[in-house]
Coordinates of C-alpha atoms in Angstrom, one line a residue:
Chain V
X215 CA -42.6 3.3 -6.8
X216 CA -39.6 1.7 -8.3
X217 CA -37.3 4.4 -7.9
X218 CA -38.4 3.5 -4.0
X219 CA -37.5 0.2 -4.2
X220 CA -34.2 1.1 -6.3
X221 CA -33.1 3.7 -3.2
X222 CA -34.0 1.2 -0.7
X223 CA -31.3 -1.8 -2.4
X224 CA -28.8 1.0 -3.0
X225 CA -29.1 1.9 0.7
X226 CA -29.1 -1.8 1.9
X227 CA -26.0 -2.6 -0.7
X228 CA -24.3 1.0 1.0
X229 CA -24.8 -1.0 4.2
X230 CA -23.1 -4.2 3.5
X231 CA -20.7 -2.8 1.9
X232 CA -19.8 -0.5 4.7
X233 CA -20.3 -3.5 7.1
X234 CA -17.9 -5.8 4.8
X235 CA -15.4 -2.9 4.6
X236 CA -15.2 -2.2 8.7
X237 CA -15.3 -5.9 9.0
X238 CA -12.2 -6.2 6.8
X239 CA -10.5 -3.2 8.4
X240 CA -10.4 -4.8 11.8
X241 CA -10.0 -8.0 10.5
X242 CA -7.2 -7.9 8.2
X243 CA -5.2 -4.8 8.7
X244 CA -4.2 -5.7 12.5
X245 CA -3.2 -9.5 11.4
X246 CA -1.2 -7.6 8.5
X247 CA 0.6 -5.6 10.6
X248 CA 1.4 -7.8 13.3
X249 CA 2.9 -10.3 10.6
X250 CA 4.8 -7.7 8.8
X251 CA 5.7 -6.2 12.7
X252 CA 7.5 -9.9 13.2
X253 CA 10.0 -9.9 10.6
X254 CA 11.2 -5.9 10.7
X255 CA 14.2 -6.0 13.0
X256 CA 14.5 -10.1 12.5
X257 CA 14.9 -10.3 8.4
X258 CA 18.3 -8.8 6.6
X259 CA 18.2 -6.4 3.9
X260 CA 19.6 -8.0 0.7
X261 CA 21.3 -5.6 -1.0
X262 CA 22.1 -6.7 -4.9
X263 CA 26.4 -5.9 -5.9
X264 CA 26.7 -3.2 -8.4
X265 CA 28.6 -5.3 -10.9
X266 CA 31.6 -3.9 -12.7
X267 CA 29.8 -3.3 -16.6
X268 CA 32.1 -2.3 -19.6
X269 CA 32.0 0.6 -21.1
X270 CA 31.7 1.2 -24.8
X271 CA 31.1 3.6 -27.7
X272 CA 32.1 7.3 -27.6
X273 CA 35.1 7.3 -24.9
X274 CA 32.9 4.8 -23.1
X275 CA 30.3 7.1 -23.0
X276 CA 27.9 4.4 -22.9
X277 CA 27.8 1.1 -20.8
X278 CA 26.9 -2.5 -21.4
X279 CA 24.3 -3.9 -19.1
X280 CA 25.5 -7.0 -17.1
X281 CA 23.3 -10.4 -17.0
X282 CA 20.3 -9.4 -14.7
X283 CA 19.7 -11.9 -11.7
X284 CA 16.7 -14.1 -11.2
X285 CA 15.0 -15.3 -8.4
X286 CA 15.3 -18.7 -9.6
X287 CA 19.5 -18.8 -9.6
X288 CA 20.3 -20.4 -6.4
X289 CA 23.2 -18.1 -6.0
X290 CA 21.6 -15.5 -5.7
X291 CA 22.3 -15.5 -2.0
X292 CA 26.6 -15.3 -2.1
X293 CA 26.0 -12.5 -4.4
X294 CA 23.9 -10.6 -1.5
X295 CA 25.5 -8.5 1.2
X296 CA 23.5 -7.5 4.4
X297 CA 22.9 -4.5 7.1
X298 CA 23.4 -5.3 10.7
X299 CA 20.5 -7.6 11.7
X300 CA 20.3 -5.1 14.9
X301 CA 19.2 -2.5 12.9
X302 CA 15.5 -2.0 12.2
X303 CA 13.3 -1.9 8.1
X304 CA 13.5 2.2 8.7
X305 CA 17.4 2.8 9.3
X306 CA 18.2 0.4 6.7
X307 CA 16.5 2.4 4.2
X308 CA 17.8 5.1 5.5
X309 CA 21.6 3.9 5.0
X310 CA 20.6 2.2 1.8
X311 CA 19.2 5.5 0.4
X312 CA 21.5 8.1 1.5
X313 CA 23.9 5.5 -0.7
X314 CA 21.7 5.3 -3.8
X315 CA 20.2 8.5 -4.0
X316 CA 18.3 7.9 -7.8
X317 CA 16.8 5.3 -6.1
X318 CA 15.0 7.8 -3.6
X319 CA 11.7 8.3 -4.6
X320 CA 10.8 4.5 -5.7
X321 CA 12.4 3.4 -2.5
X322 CA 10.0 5.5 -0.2
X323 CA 7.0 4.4 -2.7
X324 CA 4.5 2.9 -0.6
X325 CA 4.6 -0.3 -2.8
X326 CA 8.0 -0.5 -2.2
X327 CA 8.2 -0.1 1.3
X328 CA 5.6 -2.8 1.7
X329 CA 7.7 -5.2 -0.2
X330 CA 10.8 -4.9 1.4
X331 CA 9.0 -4.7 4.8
X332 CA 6.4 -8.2 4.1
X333 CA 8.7 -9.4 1.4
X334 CA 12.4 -9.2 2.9
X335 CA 13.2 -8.6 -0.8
X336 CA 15.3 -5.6 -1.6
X337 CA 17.4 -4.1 -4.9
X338 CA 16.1 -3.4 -8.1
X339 CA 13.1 -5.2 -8.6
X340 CA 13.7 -5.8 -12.6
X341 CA 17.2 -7.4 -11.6
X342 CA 16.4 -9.0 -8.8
X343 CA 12.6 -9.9 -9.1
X344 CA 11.3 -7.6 -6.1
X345 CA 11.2 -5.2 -4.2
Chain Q
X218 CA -11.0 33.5 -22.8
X219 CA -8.6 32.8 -19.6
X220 CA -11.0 31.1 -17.5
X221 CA -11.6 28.4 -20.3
X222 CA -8.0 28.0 -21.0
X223 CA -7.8 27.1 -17.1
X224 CA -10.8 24.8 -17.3
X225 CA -9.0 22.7 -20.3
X226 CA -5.7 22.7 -18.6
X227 CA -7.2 20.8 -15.3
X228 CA -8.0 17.2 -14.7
X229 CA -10.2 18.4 -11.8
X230 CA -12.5 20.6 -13.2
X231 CA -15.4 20.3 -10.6
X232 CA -13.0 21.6 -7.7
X233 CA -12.2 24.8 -9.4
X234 CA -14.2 27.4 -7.7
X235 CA -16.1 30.1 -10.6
X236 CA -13.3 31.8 -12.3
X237 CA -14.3 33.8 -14.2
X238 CA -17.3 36.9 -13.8
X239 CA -20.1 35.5 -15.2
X240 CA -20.1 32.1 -12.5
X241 CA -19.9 34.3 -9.9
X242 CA -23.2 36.0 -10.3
X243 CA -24.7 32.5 -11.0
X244 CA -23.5 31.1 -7.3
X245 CA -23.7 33.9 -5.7
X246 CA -25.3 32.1 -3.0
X247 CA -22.6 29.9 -2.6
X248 CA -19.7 30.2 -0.2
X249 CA -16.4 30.1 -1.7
X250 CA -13.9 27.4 -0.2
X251 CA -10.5 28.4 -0.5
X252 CA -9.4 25.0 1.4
X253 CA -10.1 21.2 0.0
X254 CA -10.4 19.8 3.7
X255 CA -9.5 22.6 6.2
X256 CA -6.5 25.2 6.6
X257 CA -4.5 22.8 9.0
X258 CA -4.5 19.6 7.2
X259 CA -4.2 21.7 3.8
X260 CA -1.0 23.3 5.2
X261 CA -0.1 20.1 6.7
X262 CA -1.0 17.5 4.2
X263 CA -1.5 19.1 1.1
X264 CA 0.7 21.9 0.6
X265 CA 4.0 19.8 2.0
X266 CA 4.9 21.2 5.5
X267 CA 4.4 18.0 7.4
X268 CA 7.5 15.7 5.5
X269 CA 9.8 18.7 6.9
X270 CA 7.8 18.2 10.1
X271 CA 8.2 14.6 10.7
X272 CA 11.7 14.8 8.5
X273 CA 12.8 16.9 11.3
X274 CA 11.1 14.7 13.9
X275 CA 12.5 11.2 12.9
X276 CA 16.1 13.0 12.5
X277 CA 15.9 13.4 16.3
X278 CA 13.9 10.8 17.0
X279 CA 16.4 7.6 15.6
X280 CA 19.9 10.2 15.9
X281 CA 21.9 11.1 13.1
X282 CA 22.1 7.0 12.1
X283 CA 23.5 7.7 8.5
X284 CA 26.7 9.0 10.3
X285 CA 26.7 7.0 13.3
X286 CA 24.5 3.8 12.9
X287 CA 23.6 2.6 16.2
X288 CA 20.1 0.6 16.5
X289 CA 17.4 2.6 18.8
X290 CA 14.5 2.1 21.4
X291 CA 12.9 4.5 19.2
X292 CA 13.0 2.8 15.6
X293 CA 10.8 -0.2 15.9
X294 CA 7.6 2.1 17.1
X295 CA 8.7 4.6 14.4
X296 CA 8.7 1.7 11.5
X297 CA 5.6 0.6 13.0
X298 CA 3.7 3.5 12.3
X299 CA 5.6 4.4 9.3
X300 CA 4.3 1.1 7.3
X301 CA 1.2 1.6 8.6
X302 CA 0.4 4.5 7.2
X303 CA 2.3 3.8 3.8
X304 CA -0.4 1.1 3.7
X305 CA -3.6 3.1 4.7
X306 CA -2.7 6.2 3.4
X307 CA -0.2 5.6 0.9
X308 CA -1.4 2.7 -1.2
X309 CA -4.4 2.7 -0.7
X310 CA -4.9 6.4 -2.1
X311 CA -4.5 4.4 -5.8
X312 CA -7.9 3.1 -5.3
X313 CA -9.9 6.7 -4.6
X314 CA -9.5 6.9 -7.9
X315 CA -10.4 3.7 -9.3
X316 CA -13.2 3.5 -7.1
X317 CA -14.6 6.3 -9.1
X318 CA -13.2 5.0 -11.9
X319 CA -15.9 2.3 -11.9
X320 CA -18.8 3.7 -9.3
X321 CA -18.4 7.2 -9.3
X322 CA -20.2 9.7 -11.7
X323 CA -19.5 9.4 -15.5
X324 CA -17.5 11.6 -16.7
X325 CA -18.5 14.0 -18.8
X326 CA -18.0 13.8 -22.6
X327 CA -15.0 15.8 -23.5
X328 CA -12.8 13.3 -22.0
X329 CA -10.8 12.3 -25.3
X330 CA -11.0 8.8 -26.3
X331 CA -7.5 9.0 -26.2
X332 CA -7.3 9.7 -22.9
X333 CA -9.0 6.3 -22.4
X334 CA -6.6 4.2 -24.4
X335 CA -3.9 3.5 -22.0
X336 CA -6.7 1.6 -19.9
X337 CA -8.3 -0.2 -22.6
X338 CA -4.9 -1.7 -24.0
X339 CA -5.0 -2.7 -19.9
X340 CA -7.6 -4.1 -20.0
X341 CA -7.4 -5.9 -23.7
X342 CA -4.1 -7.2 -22.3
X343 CA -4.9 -8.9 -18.9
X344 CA -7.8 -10.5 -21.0
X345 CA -5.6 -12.5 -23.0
X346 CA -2.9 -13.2 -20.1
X347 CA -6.5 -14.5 -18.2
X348 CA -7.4 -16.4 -21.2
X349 CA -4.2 -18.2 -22.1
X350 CA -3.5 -19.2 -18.7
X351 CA -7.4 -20.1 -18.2
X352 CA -6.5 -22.4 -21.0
X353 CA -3.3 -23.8 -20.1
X354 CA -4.4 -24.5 -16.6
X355 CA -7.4 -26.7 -17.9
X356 CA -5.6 -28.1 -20.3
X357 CA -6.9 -27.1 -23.9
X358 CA -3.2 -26.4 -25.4
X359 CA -4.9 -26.3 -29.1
X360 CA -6.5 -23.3 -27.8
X361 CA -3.3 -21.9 -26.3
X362 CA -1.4 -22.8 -29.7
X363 CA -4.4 -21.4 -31.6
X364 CA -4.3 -18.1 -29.5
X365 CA -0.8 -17.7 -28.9
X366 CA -0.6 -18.2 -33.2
X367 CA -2.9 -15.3 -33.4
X368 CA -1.6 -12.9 -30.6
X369 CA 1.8 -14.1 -29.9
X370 CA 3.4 -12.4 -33.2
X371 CA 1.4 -8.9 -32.3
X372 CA 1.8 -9.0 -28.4
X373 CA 5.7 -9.7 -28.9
X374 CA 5.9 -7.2 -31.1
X375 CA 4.1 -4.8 -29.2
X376 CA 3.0 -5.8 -26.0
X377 CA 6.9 -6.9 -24.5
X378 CA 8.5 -3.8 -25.3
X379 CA 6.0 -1.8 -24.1
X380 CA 5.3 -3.7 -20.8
X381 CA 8.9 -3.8 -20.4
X382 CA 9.7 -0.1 -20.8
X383 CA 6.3 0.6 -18.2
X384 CA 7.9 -1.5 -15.9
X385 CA 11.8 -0.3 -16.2
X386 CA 10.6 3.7 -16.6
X387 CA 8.4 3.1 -13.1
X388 CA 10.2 5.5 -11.3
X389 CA 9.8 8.0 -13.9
X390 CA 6.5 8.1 -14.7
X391 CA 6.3 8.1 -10.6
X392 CA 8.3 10.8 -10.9
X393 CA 6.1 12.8 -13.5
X394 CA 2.5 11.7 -11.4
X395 CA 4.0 13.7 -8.6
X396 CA 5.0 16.7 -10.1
X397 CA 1.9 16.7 -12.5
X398 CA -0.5 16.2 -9.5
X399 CA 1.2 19.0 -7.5
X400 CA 1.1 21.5 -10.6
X401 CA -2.8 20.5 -10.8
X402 CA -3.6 21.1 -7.1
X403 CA -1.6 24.7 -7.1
X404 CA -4.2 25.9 -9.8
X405 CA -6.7 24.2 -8.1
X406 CA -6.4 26.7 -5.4
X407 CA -5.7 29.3 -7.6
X408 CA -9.4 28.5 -9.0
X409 CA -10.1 28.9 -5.7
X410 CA -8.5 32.4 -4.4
X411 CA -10.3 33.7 -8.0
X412 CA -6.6 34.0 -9.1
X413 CA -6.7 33.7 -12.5
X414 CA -3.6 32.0 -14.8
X415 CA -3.5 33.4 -18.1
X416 CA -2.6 31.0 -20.8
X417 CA 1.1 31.9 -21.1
X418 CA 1.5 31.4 -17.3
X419 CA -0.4 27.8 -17.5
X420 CA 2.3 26.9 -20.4
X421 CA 5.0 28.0 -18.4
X422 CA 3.6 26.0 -14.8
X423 CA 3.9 23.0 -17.6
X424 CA 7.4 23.7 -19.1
X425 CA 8.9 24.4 -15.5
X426 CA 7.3 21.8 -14.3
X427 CA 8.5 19.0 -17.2
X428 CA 11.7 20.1 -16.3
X429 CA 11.6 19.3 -12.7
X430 CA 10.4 16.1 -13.9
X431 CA 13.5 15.3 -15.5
X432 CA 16.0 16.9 -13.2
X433 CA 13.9 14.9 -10.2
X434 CA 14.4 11.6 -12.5
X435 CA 18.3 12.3 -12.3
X436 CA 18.5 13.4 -8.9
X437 CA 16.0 10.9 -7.1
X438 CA 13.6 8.7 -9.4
X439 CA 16.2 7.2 -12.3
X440 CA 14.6 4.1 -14.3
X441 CA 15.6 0.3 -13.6
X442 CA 19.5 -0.7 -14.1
X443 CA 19.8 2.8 -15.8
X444 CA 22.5 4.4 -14.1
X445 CA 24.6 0.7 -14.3
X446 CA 22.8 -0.2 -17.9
X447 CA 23.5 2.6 -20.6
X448 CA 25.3 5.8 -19.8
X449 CA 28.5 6.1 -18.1
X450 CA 28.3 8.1 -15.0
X451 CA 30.6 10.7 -16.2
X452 CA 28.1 11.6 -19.2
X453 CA 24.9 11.1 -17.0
X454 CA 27.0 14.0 -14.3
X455 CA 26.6 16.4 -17.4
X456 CA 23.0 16.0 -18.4
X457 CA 21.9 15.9 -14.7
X458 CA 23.6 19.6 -14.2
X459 CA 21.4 20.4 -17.3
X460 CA 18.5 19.4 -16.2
X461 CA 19.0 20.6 -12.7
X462 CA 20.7 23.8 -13.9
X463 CA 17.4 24.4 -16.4
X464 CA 15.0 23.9 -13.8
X465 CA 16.3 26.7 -11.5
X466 CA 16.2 29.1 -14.4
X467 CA 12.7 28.3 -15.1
X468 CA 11.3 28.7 -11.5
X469 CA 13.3 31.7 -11.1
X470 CA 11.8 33.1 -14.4
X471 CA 8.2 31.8 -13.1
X472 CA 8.8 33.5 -9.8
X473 CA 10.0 36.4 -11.8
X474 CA 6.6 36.8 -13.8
X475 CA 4.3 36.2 -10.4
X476 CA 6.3 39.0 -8.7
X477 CA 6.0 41.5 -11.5
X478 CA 2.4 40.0 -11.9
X479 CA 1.8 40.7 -7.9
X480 CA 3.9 44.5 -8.0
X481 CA 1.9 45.6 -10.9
X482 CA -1.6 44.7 -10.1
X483 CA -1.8 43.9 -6.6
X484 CA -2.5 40.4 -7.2
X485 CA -0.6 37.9 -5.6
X486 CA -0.2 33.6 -5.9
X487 CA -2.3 32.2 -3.3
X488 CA -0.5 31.1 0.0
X489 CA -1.3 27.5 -0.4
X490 CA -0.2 27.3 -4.3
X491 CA 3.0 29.3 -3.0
X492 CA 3.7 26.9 -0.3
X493 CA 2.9 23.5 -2.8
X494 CA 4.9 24.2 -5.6
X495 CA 7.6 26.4 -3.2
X496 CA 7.9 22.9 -1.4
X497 CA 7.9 20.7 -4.6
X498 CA 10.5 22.6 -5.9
X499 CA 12.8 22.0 -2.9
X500 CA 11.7 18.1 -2.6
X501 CA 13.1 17.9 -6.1
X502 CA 16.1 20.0 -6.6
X503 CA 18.0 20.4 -2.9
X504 CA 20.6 17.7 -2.7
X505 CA 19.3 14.5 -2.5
X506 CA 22.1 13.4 0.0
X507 CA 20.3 16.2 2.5
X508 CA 16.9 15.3 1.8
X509 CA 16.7 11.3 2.8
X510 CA 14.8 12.1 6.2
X511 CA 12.5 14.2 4.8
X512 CA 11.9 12.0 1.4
X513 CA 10.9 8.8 3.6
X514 CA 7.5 11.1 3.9
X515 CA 7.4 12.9 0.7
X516 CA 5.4 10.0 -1.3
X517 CA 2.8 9.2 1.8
X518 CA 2.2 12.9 3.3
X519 CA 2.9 14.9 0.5
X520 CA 1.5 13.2 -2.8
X521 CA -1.0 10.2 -1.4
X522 CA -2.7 12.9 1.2
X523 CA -3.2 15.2 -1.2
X524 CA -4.8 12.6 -3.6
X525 CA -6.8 11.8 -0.1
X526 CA -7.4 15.6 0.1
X527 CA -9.0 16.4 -3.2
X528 CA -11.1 13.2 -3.1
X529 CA -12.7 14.6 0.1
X530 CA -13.3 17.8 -1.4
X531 CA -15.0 16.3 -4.5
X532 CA -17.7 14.2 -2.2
X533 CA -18.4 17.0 -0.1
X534 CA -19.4 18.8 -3.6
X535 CA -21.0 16.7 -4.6
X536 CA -23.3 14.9 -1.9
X537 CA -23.6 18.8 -0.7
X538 CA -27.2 17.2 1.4
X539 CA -24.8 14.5 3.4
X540 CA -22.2 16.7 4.0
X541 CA -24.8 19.6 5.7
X542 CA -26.3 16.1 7.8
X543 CA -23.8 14.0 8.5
X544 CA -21.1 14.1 11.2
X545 CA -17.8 14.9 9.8
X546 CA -16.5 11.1 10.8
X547 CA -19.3 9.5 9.3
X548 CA -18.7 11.4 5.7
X549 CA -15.0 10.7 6.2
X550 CA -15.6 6.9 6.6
X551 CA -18.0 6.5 3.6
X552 CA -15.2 8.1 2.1
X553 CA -12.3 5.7 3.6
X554 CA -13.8 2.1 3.9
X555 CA -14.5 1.6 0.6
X556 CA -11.3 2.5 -0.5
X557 CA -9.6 0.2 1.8
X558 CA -12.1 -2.9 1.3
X559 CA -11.1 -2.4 -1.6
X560 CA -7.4 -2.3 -1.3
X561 CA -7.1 -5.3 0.7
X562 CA -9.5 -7.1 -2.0
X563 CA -7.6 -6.2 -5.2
X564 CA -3.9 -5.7 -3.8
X565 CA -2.9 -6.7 -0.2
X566 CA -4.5 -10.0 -0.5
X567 CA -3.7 -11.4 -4.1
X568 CA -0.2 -10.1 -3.7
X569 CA 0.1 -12.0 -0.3
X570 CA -0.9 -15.0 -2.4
X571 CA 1.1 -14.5 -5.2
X572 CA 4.2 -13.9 -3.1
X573 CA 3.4 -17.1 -1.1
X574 CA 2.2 -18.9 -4.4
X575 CA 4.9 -21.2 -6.3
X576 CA 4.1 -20.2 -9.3
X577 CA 6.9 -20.3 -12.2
X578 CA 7.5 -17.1 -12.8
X579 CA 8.2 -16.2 -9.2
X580 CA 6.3 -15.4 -6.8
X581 CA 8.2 -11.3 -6.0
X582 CA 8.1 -10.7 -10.0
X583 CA 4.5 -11.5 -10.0
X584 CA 3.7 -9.9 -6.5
X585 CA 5.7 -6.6 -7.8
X586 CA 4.3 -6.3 -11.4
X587 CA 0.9 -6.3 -9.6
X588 CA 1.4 -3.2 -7.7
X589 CA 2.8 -1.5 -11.2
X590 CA -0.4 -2.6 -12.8
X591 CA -2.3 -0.9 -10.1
X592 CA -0.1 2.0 -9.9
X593 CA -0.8 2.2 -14.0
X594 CA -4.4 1.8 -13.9
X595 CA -4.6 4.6 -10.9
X596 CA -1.8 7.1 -13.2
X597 CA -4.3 6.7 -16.4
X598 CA -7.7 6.8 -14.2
X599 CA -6.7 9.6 -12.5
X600 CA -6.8 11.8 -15.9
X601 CA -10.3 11.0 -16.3
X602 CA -12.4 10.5 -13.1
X603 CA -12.1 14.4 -11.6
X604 CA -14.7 15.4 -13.8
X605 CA -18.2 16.7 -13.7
X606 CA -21.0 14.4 -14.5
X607 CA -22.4 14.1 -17.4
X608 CA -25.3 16.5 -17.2
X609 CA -23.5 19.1 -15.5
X610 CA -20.7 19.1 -18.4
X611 CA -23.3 19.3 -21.0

C-alpha cells in the first residue's frame, strides 16, 4: 500500500517536472536566443593588447607578468582594439583564434562562446574579468 | 586477472559489456551492444568524424575568411546554430552528470572517499562565501568579523591559492577532461567488442595519453596570462617540441603494440576505439594553425556528445522495461529535459543576473567564475556517478 502511494507521487513529481522542464524549454531558450541573436553582428570583439613584459632570470628565460586589467578601470576601453563590426561572433573567433592558437580550446568552450556571444566580453577572462 | 584490472581502470563500469569468460555464461541471454546510441551517431558523434564534417562544411560555407576576411550571407545562420547548440548540447552536457550526481543511483561503495574530496571542499567553500555574505547583507558585521577571524587566516591560506590556480589552470584541466574522457570511452568499447586490455596496455593508454595532455596544453589549451606571465617564448618553443615530440613516440609505440597484438593473435582494436583515439590524437597534435575550423566543433560534437552519448546508454541499461516500451523520443526526452531545466535553473539564469547585477566584484568575474564552478563540480562528479548501484556493486 505505501510503496503504491510512493510510485504514484514519484510518477506525479516525474510529470511536473517534465511539464516545468518543456515549459522552460519553449519558454526561455527561444527569448535566449533571440537576445543573444541581436547583438552578434552589432557588438565588437574587444580584444585585450599583449603588453610588452620584461624578461628576467636565466637569459630572460622567464617573464614578469604585467598589472592585470579590471573591469572596474575606466580605461579599459583605449586599451581595446576591435574586428570589423561587419563581421559576424563566428569569423571573429575565427580571426582571433587562428592568431592565438593556445587559446583554442578554451575559446571554442561552450562557456566561452556563450560569454563572448551574450556578454560582448572577450580576452583572458583572469585579465580582463570575462570572457 | 585482466578483466578486473579493466574494471578498476574505468569510471564507467556499468557500460562495459562482460569481459571476461565467466560474465558471459551468466548473460548469456543478453545481446551484446557494441554501440552506446547507434552506429551513425557513434561514428558521428562519439568517435569524432563529424568536427571534420562540419570543419569542412563551415570552410566552404563562410570562404577561406582567415586569408581573405569578407563578411557573408552565410555567417549569421551559421553563428545562429552554432550557439545554439554550444548551449543545448554543449553546456548543458555538465549537468547529465550532476543530475545523477544528486538523483541518480548511489554509487556503489568502492568509490574512494578521496574521490569525493574535491566536491566536499566545494561544497564547505560556497557555504561560507553564502554565509558571510548572508551576513554582511543583513547586517550582523560581528558575525562577519567573528567568522572572517576564524576562517579568514585558513581560507587565505588555503582557499585563494587554490581557487586561483583552478581558475588560471582552466584550460588545462579542460584540456586533461577531454583527453581522459576519450581514453575512457575507447575502452569502453573495447569492453564492448570483448577486446580485452591487459594491464601493461591500460598503463600505456594513460602515459600516452598524459602526454597528449601536456603537448595539447602547449599547442591549444595554455593556462591564463601563461604564455605573457612566466616563460619567455623562446623557452616555452623548446618544451612544447618535447612534449609534442614525446607524444608521437608514444602513440607510435602504442600503435606498434596493437599491430603486433592484431598480427600475432588475430585480434584487432575495435573500429570505434580506432577511430576515437585515431581522431583525438590528430585534434591534439596537427598544427593548431590548420585545425581552427575544425576546433570550433571539437568541444560541442566531439567531447559534450559523447558525454550525451554514454548518458543515453547508461538509462537504457538501466530502465531496461522503459526502454523495451517506450518510443525512442519519449526515452530521449526524459533523458534531455531535465538536464536542460536544469541548466537554465542553475547557470543560464543566475549568470544572466549576475552579469546584469551591479554587484562589486563585477558582474563578468562573477558571471565567469560561475561557469568554472560548474565546470568543476561536473570534472569531479563525473569520476563518481558512472557507477553501478549499490546492490549490484556489492
Amino acid at each position: 500500500m505505501k510503496t503504491d502511494t510512493t510510485s504514484k507521487w514519484k510518477q506525479i513529481g516525474g510529470t511536473i517536472v517534465q511539464c516545468l522542464s518543456a515549459l522552460s524549454i519553449v519558454v526561455a531558450l527561444p527569448t535566449v536566443a533571440s537576445a543573444y541573436s541581436a547583438d552578434l553582428v552589432r557588438s565588437d570583439f574587444p580584444d585585450l593588447e599583449r603588453s610588452s613584459a620584461s624578461t628576467f632570470g636565466f637569459g630572460g628565460m622567464f617573464r614578469r607578468p604585467s598589472a592585470p586589467v579590471l573591469l572596474t578601470d575606466k580605461n579599459q576601453t583605449k586599451k581595446l582594439h576591435t574586428a570589423p563590426s561587419s563581421h559576424s561572433f563566428i569569423t571573429r573567433t575565427l580571426i582571433k583564434t587562428s592568431k592565438e592558437n593556445s587559446s583554442l580550446l578554451w575559446s571554442m568552450y561552450p562557456a566561452s562562446v556563450r560569454g563572448r556571444a551574450f556578454g560582448a566580453t572577450g580576452g583572458n577572462p583572469i585579465s580582463s574579468g570575462g570572457w | 586477472m585482466q578483466s578486473n584490472s579493466l574494471k578498476n581502470a574505468l569510471p564507467f563500469p556499468l557500460l562495459t559489456a562482460p569481459a571476461d569468460a565467466n560474465a558471459g555464461t551468466q548473460h548469456a541471454g543478453q545481446i551484446r551492444q557494441p554501440w552506446l546510441v547507434s552506429p551513425t551517431i557513434d561514428l558521428l558523434f562519439v568517435c569524432g568524424i563529424a568536427p571534420w564534417c562540419f570543419g569542412l562544411l563551415t570552410y566552404f560555407l563562410l570562404g577561406d575568411v582567415l586569408s581573405k576576411p569578407n563578411p557573408s550571407s552565410n555567417e549569421h545562420a551559421l553563428t545562429i546554430c552554432y550557439i545554439v547548440a554550444s548551449l543545448l548540447i554543449g553546456e548543458s552536457h555538465q549537468f547529465t552528470s550532476i543530475l545523477r550526481y544528486f538523483f541518480g543511483p548511489k554509487p556503489g561503495p568502492k568509490v574512494h572517499w578521496i574521490t569525493r574530496l574535491p566536491l566536499q571542499v566545494i561544497w564547505f567553500s560556497l557555504a561560507i562565501l553564502l554565509i558571510l555574505s548572508g551576513a554582511s547583507t543583513m547586517g550582523q558585521f560581528w558575525i562577519v568579523s567573528l567568522l572572517g577571524t576564524i576562517l579568514g587566516f585558513p581560507a587565505m591560506v588555503i582557499a585563494l591559492p587554490l581557487v586561483s590556480l583552478a581558475a588560471n589552470c582552466f584550460p588545462l584541466v579542460l584540456m586533461h577532461h577531454i583527453c581522459a574522457q576519450a581514453r575512457t570511452i575507447g575502452q569502453i568499447y573495447c569492453g564492448k567488442a570483448g577486446y580485452q586490455l591487459s594491464k601493461a596496455e591500460i598503463r600505456n593508454f594513460a602515459a600516452v595519453s598524459t602526454m597528449l595532455v601536456f603537448a595539447g596544453t602547449c599547442n591549444v589549451a595554455l593556462p591564463f596570462s601563461f604564455d605573457n606571465t612566466f616563460i619567455a617564448s623562446d623557452a616555452f618553443s623548446i618544451i612544447k617540441m618535447l612534449w609534442n615530440w614525446g607524444s608521437v613516440i608514444g602513440v607510435a609505440y602504442v600503435a606498434n603494440q596493437i599491430v603486433q597484438r592484431g598480427i600475432k593473435t588475430m585480434e584487432w582494436l575495435p573500429l570505434p576505439t580506432a577511430l576515437l583515439w585515431t581522431n583525438l590524437v590528430l585534434f591534439v597534435l596537427l598544427p593548431p594553425t590548420a585545425m581552427v575550423y575544425v576546433w570550433l566543433f571539437v568541444p560541442v560534437f566531439y567531447h559534450a556528445t559523447q558525454h550525451w552519448a554514454v548518458a543515453w546508454s547508461a538509462k537504457q541499461q538501466e530502465n531496461v522495461n522503459a526502454a523495451a516500451t517506450r518510443s525512442h523520443l519519449k526515452q530521449f526526452l526524459a533523458l534531455l529535459l531535465p538536464v536542460q531545466s536544469l541548466t537554465l535553473l542553475v547557470l543560464f539564469i543566475p549568470a544572466l543576473f549576475m552579469e546584469s547585477s551591479a554587484l562589486g566584484v563585477g558582474g563578468k568575474t562573477l558571471s565567469v567564475g560561475w561557469s568554472m564552478l560548474i565546470f568543476y563540480i561536473h570534472y569531479f562528479t563525473d569520476r563518481i556517478v558512472w557507477r553501478p548501484r549499490l546492490k549490484e556493486a556489492t
